[in-house]
CSV table of C-alpha atoms in Angstrom, one decimal:
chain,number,residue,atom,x,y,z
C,1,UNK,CA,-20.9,-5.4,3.2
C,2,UNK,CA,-19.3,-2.4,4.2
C,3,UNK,CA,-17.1,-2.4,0.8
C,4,UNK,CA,-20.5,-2.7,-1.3
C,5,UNK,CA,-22.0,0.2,0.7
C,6,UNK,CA,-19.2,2.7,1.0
C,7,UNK,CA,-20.4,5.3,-1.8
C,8,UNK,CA,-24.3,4.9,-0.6
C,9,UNK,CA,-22.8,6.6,2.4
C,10,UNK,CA,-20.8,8.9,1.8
C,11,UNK,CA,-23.8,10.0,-0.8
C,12,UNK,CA,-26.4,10.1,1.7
C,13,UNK,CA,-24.0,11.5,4.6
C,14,UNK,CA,-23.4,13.9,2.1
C,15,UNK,CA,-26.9,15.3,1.1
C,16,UNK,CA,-27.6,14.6,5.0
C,17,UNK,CA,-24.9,17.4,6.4
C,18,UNK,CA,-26.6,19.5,3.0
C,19,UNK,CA,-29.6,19.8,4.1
C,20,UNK,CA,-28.7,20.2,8.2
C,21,UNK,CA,-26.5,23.2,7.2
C,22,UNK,CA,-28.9,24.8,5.1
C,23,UNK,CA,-32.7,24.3,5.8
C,24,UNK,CA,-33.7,26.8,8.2
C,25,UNK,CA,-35.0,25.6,11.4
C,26,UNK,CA,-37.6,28.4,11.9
C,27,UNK,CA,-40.0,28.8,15.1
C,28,UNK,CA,-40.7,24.9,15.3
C,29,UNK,CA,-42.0,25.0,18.7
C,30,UNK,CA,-44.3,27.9,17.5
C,31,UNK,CA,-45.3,25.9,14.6
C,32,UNK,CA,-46.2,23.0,16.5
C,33,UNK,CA,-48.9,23.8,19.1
C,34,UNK,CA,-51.1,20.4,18.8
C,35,UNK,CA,-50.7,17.2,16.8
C,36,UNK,CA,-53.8,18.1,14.4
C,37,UNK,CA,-53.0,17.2,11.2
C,38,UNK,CA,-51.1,20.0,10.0
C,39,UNK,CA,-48.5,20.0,13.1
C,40,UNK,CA,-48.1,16.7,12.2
C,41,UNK,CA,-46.7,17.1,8.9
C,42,UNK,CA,-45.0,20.0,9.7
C,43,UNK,CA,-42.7,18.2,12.4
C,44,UNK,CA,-42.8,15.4,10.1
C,45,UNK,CA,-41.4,17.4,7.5
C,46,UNK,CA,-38.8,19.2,10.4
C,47,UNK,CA,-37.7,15.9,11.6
C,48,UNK,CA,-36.5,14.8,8.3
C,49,UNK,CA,-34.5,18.3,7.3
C,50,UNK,CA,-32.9,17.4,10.6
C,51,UNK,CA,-32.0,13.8,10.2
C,52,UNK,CA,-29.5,12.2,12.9
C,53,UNK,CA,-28.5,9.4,15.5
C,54,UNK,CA,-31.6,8.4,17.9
C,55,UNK,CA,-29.8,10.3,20.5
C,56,UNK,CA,-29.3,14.0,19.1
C,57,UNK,CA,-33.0,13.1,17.7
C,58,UNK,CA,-34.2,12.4,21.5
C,59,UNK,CA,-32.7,15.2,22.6
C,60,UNK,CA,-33.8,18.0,20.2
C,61,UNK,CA,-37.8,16.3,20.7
C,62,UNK,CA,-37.2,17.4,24.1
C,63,UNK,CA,-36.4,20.3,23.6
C,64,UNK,CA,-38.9,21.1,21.3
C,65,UNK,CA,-41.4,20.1,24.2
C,66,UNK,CA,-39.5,22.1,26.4
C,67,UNK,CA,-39.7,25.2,24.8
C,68,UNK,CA,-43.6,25.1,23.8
C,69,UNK,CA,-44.3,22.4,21.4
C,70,UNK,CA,-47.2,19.5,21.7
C,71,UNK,CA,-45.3,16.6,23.1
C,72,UNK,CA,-47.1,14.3,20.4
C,73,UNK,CA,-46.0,16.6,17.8
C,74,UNK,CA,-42.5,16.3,19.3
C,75,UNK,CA,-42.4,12.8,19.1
C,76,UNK,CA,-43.7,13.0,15.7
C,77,UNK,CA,-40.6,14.8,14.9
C,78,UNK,CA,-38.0,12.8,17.0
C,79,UNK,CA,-39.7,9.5,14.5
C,80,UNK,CA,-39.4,11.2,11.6
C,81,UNK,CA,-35.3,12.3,12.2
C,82,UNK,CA,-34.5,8.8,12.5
C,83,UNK,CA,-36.6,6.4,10.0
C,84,UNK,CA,-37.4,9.4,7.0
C,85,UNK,CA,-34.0,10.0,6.3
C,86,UNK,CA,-31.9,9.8,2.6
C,87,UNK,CA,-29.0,8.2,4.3
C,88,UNK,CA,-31.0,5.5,5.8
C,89,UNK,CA,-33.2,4.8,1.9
C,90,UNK,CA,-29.8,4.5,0.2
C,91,UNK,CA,-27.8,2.0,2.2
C,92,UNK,CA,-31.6,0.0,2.0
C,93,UNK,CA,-31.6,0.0,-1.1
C,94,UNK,CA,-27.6,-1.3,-1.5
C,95,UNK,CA,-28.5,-4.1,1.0
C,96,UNK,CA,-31.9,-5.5,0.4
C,97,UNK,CA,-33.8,-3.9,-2.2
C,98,UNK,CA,-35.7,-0.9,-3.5
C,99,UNK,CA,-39.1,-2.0,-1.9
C,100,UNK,CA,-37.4,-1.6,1.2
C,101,UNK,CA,-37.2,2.0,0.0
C,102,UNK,CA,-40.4,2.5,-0.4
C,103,UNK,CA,-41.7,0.7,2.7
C,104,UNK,CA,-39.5,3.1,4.2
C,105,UNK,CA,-41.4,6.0,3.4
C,106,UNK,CA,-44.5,4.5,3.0
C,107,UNK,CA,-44.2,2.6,6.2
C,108,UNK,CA,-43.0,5.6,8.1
C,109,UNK,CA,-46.4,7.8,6.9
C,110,UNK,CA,-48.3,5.1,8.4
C,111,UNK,CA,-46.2,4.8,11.5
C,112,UNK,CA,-46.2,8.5,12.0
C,113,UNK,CA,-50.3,9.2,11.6
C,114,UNK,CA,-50.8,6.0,13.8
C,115,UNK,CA,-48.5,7.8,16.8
C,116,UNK,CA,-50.2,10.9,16.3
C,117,UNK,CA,-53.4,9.0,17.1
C,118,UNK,CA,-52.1,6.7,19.8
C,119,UNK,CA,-49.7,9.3,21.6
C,120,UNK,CA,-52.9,11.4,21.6
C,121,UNK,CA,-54.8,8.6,23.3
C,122,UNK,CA,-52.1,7.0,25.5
C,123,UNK,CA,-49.4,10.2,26.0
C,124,UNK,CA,-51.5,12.6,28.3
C,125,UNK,CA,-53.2,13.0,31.7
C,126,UNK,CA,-50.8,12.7,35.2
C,127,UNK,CA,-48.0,11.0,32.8
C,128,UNK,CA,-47.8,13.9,30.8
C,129,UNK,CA,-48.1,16.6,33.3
C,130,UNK,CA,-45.1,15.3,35.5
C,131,UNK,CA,-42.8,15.1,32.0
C,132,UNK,CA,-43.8,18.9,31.8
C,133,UNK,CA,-42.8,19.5,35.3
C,134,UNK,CA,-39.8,17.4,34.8
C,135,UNK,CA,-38.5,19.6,31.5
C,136,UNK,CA,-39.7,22.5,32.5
C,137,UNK,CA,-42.0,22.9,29.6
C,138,UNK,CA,-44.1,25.7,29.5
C,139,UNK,CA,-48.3,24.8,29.8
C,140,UNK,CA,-50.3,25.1,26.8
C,141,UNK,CA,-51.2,28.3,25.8
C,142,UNK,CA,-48.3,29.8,27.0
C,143,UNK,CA,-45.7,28.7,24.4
C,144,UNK,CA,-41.5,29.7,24.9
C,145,UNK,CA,-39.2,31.8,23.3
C,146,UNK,CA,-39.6,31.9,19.3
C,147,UNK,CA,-36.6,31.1,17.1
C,148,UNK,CA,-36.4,33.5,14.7
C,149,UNK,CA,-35.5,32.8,10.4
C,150,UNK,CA,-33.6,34.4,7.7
C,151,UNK,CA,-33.9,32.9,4.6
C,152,UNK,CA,-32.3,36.0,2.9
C,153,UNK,CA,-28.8,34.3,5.0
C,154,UNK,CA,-29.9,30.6,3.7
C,155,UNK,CA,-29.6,31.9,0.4
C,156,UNK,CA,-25.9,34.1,1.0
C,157,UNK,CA,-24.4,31.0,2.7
C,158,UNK,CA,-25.3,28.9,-0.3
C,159,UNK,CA,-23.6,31.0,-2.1
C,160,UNK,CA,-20.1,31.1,0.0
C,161,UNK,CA,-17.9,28.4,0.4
C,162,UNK,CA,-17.9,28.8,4.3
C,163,UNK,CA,-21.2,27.4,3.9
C,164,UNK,CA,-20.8,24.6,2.0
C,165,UNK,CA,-17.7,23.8,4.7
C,166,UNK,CA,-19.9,23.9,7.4
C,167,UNK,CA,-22.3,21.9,5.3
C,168,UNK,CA,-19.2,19.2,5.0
C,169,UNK,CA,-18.3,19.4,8.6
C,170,UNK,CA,-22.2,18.4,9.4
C,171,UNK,CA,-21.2,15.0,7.0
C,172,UNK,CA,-17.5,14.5,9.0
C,173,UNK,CA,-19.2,14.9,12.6
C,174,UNK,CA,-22.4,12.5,11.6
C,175,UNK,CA,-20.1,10.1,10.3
C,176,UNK,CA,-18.0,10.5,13.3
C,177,UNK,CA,-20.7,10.3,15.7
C,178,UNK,CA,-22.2,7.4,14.2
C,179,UNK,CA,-19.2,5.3,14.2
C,180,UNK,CA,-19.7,3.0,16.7
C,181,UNK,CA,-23.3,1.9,15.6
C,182,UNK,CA,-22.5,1.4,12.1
C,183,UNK,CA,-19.3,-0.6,13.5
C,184,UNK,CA,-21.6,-2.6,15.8
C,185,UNK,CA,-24.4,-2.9,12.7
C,186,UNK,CA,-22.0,-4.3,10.0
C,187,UNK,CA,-19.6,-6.5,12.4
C,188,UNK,CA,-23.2,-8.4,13.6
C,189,UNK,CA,-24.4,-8.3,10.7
C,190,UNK,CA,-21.9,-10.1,9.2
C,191,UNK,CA,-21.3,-13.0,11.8
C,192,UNK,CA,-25.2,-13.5,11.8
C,193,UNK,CA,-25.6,-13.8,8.1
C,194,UNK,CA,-22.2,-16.3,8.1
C,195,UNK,CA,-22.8,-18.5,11.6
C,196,UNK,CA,-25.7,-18.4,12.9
C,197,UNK,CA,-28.1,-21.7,11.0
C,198,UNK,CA,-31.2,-21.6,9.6
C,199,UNK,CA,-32.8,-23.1,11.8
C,200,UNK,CA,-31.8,-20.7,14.9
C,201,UNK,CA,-33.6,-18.2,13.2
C,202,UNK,CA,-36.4,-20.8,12.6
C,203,UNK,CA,-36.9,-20.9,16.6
C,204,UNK,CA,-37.2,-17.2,16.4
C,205,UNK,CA,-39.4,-16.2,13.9
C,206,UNK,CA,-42.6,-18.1,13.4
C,207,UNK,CA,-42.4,-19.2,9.4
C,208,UNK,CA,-45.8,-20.8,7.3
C,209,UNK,CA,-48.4,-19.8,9.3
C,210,UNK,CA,-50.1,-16.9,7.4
C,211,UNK,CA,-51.2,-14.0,9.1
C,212,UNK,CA,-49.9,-15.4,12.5
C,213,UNK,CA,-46.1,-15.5,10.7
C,214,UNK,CA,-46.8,-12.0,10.0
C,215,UNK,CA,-48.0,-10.7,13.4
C,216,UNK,CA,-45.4,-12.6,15.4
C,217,UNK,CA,-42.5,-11.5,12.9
C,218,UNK,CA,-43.8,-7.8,12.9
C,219,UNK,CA,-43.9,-7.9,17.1
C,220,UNK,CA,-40.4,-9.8,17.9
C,221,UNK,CA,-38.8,-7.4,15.1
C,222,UNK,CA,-38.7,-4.3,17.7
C,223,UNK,CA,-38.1,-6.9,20.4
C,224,UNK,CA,-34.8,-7.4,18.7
C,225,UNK,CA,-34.0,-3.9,18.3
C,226,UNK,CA,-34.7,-3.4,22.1
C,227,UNK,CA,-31.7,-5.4,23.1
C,228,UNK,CA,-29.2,-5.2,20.1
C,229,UNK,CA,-28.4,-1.9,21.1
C,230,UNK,CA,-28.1,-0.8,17.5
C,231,UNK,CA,-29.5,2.9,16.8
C,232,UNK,CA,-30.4,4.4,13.8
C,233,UNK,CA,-27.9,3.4,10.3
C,234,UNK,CA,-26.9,0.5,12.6
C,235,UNK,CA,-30.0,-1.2,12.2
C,236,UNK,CA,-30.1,-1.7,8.1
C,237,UNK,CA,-26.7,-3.9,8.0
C,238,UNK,CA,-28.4,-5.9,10.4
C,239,UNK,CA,-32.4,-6.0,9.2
C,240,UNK,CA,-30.6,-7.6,6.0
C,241,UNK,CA,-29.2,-10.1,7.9
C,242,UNK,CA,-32.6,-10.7,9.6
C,243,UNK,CA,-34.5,-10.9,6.2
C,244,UNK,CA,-31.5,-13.3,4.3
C,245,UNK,CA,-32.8,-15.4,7.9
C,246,UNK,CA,-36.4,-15.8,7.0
C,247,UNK,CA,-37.9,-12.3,8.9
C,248,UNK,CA,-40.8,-12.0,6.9
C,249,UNK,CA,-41.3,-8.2,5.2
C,250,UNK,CA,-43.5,-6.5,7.9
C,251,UNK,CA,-41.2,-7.9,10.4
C,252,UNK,CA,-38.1,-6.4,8.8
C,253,UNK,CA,-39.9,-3.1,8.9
C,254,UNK,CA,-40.8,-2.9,12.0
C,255,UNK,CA,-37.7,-3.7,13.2
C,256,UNK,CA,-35.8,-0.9,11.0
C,257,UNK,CA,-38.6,1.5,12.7
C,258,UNK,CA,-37.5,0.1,16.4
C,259,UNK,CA,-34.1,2.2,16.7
C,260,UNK,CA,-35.9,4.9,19.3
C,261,UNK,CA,-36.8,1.8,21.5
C,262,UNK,CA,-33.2,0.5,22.4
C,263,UNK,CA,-32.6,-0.5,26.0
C,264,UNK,CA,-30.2,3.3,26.3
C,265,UNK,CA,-32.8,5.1,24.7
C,266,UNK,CA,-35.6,4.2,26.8
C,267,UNK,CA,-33.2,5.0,29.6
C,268,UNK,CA,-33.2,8.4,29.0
C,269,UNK,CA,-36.2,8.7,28.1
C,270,UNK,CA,-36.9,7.9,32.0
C,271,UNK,CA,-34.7,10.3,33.2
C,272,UNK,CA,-36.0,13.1,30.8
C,273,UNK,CA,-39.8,12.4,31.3
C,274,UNK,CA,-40.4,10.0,34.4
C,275,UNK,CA,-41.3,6.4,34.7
C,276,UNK,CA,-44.5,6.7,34.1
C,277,UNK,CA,-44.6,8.4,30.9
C,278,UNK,CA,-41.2,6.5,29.8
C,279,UNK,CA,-43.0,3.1,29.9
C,280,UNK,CA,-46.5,4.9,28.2
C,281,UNK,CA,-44.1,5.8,25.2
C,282,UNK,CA,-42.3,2.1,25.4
C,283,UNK,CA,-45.7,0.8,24.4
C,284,UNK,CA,-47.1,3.1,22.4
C,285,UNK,CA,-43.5,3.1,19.9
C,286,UNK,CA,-43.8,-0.6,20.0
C,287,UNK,CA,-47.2,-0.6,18.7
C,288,UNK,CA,-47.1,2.1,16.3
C,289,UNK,CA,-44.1,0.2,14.9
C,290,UNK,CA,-45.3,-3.8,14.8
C,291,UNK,CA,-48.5,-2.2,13.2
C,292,UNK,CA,-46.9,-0.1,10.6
C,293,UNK,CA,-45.0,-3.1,9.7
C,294,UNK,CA,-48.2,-5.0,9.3
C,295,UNK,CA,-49.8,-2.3,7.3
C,296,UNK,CA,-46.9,-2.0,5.1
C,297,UNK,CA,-46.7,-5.4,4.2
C,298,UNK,CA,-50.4,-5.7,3.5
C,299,UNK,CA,-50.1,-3.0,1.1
C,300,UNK,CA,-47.1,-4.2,-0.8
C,301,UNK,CA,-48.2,-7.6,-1.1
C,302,UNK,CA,-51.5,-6.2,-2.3
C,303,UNK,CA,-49.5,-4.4,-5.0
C,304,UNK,CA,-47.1,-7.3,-5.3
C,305,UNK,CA,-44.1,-5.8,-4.0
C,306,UNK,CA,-43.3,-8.2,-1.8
C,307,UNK,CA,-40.0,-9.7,-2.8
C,308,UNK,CA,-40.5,-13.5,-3.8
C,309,UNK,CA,-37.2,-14.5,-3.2
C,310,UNK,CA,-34.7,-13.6,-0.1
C,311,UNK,CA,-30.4,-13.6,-1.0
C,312,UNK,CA,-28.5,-16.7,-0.4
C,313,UNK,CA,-26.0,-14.2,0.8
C,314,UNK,CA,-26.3,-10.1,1.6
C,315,UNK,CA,-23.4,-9.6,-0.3
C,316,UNK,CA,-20.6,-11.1,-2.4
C,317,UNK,CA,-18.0,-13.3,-0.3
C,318,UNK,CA,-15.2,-11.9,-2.3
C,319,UNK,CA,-13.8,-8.8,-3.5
C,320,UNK,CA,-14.8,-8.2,-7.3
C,321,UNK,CA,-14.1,-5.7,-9.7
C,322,UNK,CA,-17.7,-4.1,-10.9
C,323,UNK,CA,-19.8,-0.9,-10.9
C,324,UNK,CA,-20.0,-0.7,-7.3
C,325,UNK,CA,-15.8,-0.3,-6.9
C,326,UNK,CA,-16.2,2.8,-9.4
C,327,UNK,CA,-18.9,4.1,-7.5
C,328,UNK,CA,-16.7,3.8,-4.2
C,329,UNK,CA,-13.8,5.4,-6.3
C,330,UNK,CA,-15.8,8.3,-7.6
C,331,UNK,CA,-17.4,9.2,-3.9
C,332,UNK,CA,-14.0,8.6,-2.4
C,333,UNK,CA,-12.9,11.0,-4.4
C,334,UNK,CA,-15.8,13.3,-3.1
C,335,UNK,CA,-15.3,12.4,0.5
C,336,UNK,CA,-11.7,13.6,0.4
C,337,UNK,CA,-13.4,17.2,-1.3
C,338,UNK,CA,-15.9,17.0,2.0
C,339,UNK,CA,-12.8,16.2,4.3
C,340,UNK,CA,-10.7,19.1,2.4
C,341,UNK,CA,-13.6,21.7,3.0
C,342,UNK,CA,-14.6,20.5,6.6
C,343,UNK,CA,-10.8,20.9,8.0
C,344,UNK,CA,-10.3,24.4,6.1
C,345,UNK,CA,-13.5,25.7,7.2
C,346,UNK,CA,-11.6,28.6,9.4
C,347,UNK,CA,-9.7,29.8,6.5
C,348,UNK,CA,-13.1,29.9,4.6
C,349,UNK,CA,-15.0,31.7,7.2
C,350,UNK,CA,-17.2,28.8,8.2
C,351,UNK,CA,-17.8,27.9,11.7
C,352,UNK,CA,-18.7,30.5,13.5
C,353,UNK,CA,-22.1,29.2,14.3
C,354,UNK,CA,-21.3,25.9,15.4
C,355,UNK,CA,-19.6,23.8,18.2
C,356,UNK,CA,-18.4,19.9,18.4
C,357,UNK,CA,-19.8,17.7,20.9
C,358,UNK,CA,-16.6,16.5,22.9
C,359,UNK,CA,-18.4,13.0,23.6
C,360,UNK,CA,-20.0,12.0,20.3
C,361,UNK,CA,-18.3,14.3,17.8
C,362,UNK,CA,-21.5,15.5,16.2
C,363,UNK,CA,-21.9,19.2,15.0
C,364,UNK,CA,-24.5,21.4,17.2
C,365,UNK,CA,-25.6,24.5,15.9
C,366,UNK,CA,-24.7,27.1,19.0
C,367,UNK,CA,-27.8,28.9,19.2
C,368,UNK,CA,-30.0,25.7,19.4
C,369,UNK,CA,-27.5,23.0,21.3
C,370,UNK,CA,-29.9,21.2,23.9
C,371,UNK,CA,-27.1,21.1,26.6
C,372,UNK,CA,-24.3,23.3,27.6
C,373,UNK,CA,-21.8,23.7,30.5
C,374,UNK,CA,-18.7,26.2,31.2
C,375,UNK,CA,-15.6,25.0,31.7
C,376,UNK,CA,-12.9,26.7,32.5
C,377,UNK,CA,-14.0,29.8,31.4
C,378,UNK,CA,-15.1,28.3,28.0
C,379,UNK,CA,-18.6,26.8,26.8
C,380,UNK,CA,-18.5,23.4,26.2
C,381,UNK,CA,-22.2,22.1,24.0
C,382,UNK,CA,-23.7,19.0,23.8
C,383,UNK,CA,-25.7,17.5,21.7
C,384,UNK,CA,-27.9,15.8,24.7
C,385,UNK,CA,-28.0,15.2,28.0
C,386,UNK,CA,-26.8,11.8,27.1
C,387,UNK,CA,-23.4,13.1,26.2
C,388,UNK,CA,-23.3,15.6,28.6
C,389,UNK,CA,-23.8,13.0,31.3
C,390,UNK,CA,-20.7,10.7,30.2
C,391,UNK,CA,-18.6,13.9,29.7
C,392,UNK,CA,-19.1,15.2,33.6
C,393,UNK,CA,-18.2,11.4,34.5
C,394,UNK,CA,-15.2,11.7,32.9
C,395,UNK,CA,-14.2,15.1,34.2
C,396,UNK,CA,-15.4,13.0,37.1
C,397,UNK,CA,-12.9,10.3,37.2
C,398,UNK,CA,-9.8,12.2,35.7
């Protein structure tokens, strides 16, 4: 599996740590007052210009919220940086399909206007006001500090070579700090599509009974995501394992949407935001996600989209020369040009703007990392307060 998916991500890795090194960023907390319609795309549109893991994603939604932005809007964003990402539509497309693509996008539209409704229902009152407190978030009308944008610099760096090494160390560091859940994705993935029987996932998922196959399917989908563990690329090695097991089409989208709802993630987000608010967003994500799954699937099968057939296997048992080794030839002949232009990036003046999480390995741009500390007389930033957390333990216990 991993073998038939190598160049899709390097390719989407690729455009990924392209776009993160050279969209501006711009006053998004400035830009995102309410969730009205036009905030909503807006951090719809941020979110996916600053695609990563569910953690950095959780962690830069909070910070947005605690600097001034609408905490719908944030979570609007935090969605959208997960689930309406390249890297995530091309390995989908390797493993299961091009309407898998589609429902990708189309599915996460219709996920994110149904959470801009819901989490304007559901996310407010006491619940809200105590994850204010909690953050330190500013009240409305009284917004924080502005981030300010040069495009003129977008434009010089695309022009240098120190910016297209930073762009390349963005790729190396996501790759990096995604290692252990696309580890964890494929290695399942691959004993569940091999050992587990039909009929196991016949107990699971409800099969021949119309609409109520599709409901149940679309509502145990995040249920599985919730204690897999598996966050964000993680999740598509394993939703084509689900679908080869008879997951009907909602269901497999829903569950691809459910990588903000794993049992860490809705850890922190009781430590960031409170209990209250923590289990408010717990049932709001699941239901924004089972009915985006439903929705999706109603409007594919009415356009007759929906795959007739499912794989006897994901992927080929055996390795076979075809198209797919030249692909992995050609982009592992441009991952060694990323590698090259990542680890020379001092001799070509990149890097002066960015710092490596010690934890997780990701790249975090200086002037916007969500967590910091000094140590030793030297500033040490984080992408979260996740991996801040685990690095104090282990300064902790050394």
């Amino acid at each position: 599996m991993l073998y038939e998916t190598a160049w899709a991500l390097v390719l989407g890795f690729g455009i990924s740590g392209a776009v993160q090194a050279f969209v501006p960023r711009g006053a998004m907390q400035r830009r995102l007052p309410d969730h009205r319609p036009l905030s909503v795309v807006r951090a719809s549109f941020y979110g996916v210009v600053s695609s990563s893991c569910s953690y950095a994603a959780s962690a830069t939604a909070k910070s947005l919220f605690q600097k001034g932005a609408d905490f719908v809007a944030s979570m609007v964003f935090m969605f959208a940086s997960t689930n309406l990402v390249v890297e995530l539509g091309v390995v989908l497309a390797v493993l299961i399909g091009w309407q898998f693509v589609a429902a990708e996008f189309v599915g996460g539209a219709i996920m994110v206007a149904l959470l801009a409704i819901a989490g304007g229902l559901f996310l407010r009152g006491r619940a809200l006001d105590e994850a204010r407190q909690r953050v330190g978030a500013p009240t409305p009308g009284h917004p924080g500090h502005e981030l300010a944008e040069d495009r003129h610099a977008v434009l010089e760096r695309l022009r240098s070579l120190a910016g297209w090494s930073d762009a390349a160390s963005y790729t190396m560091a996501d790759l990096a700090m995604l290692r252990r859940e696309m580890l964890v994705g494929y290695g399942v993935a691959g004993f569940l599509a091999v050992l587990v029987p039909v009929h196991i996932w016949d107990d699971v998922f409800l099969r021949g009974h119309g609409p109520a196959t599709t409901l149940e399917n679309a509502v145990v989908g995040p249920f599985i995501a919730i204690i897999s563990f598996v966050c964000s690329i993680g999740n598509v090695p394993l939703a084509a394992a689900l679908w080869k097991g008879g997951i009907s089409f909602g269901g497999v989208v829903s569950f691809i949407f459910a990588d903000l709802i794993t049992m860490p993630l809705l850890v922190i987000y009781r430590k960031l935001y409170g209990a209250r608010m923590a289990l408010r967003m717990l049932g709001v994500f699941w239901c924004v996600m089972s009915l985006a799954g439903l929705a999706t699937e109603a409007v594919f099968r009415a356009a007759g989209l929906v795959p007739a057939t499912r794989p006897r296997t994901i992927v080929a048992e055996r390795f076979s020369w075809s198209y797919t080794s030249i692909l992995d030839v050609f982009f592992i002949a441009v991952f060694g040009l990323l590698w090259a232009l990542a680890h020379n990036r001092q001799r070509l003046g990149g890097g002066s703007r960015y710092a490596t999480d010690p934890v997780c390995g990701m790249q975090v741009e200086i002037t916007h990392a969500p967590e910091s500390l000094i140590q030793g007389g030297s500033t040490v930033y984080f992408c979260s307060g996740h991996c801040r957390e685990r690095f104090e333990a282990r300064a902790a216990n050394a």
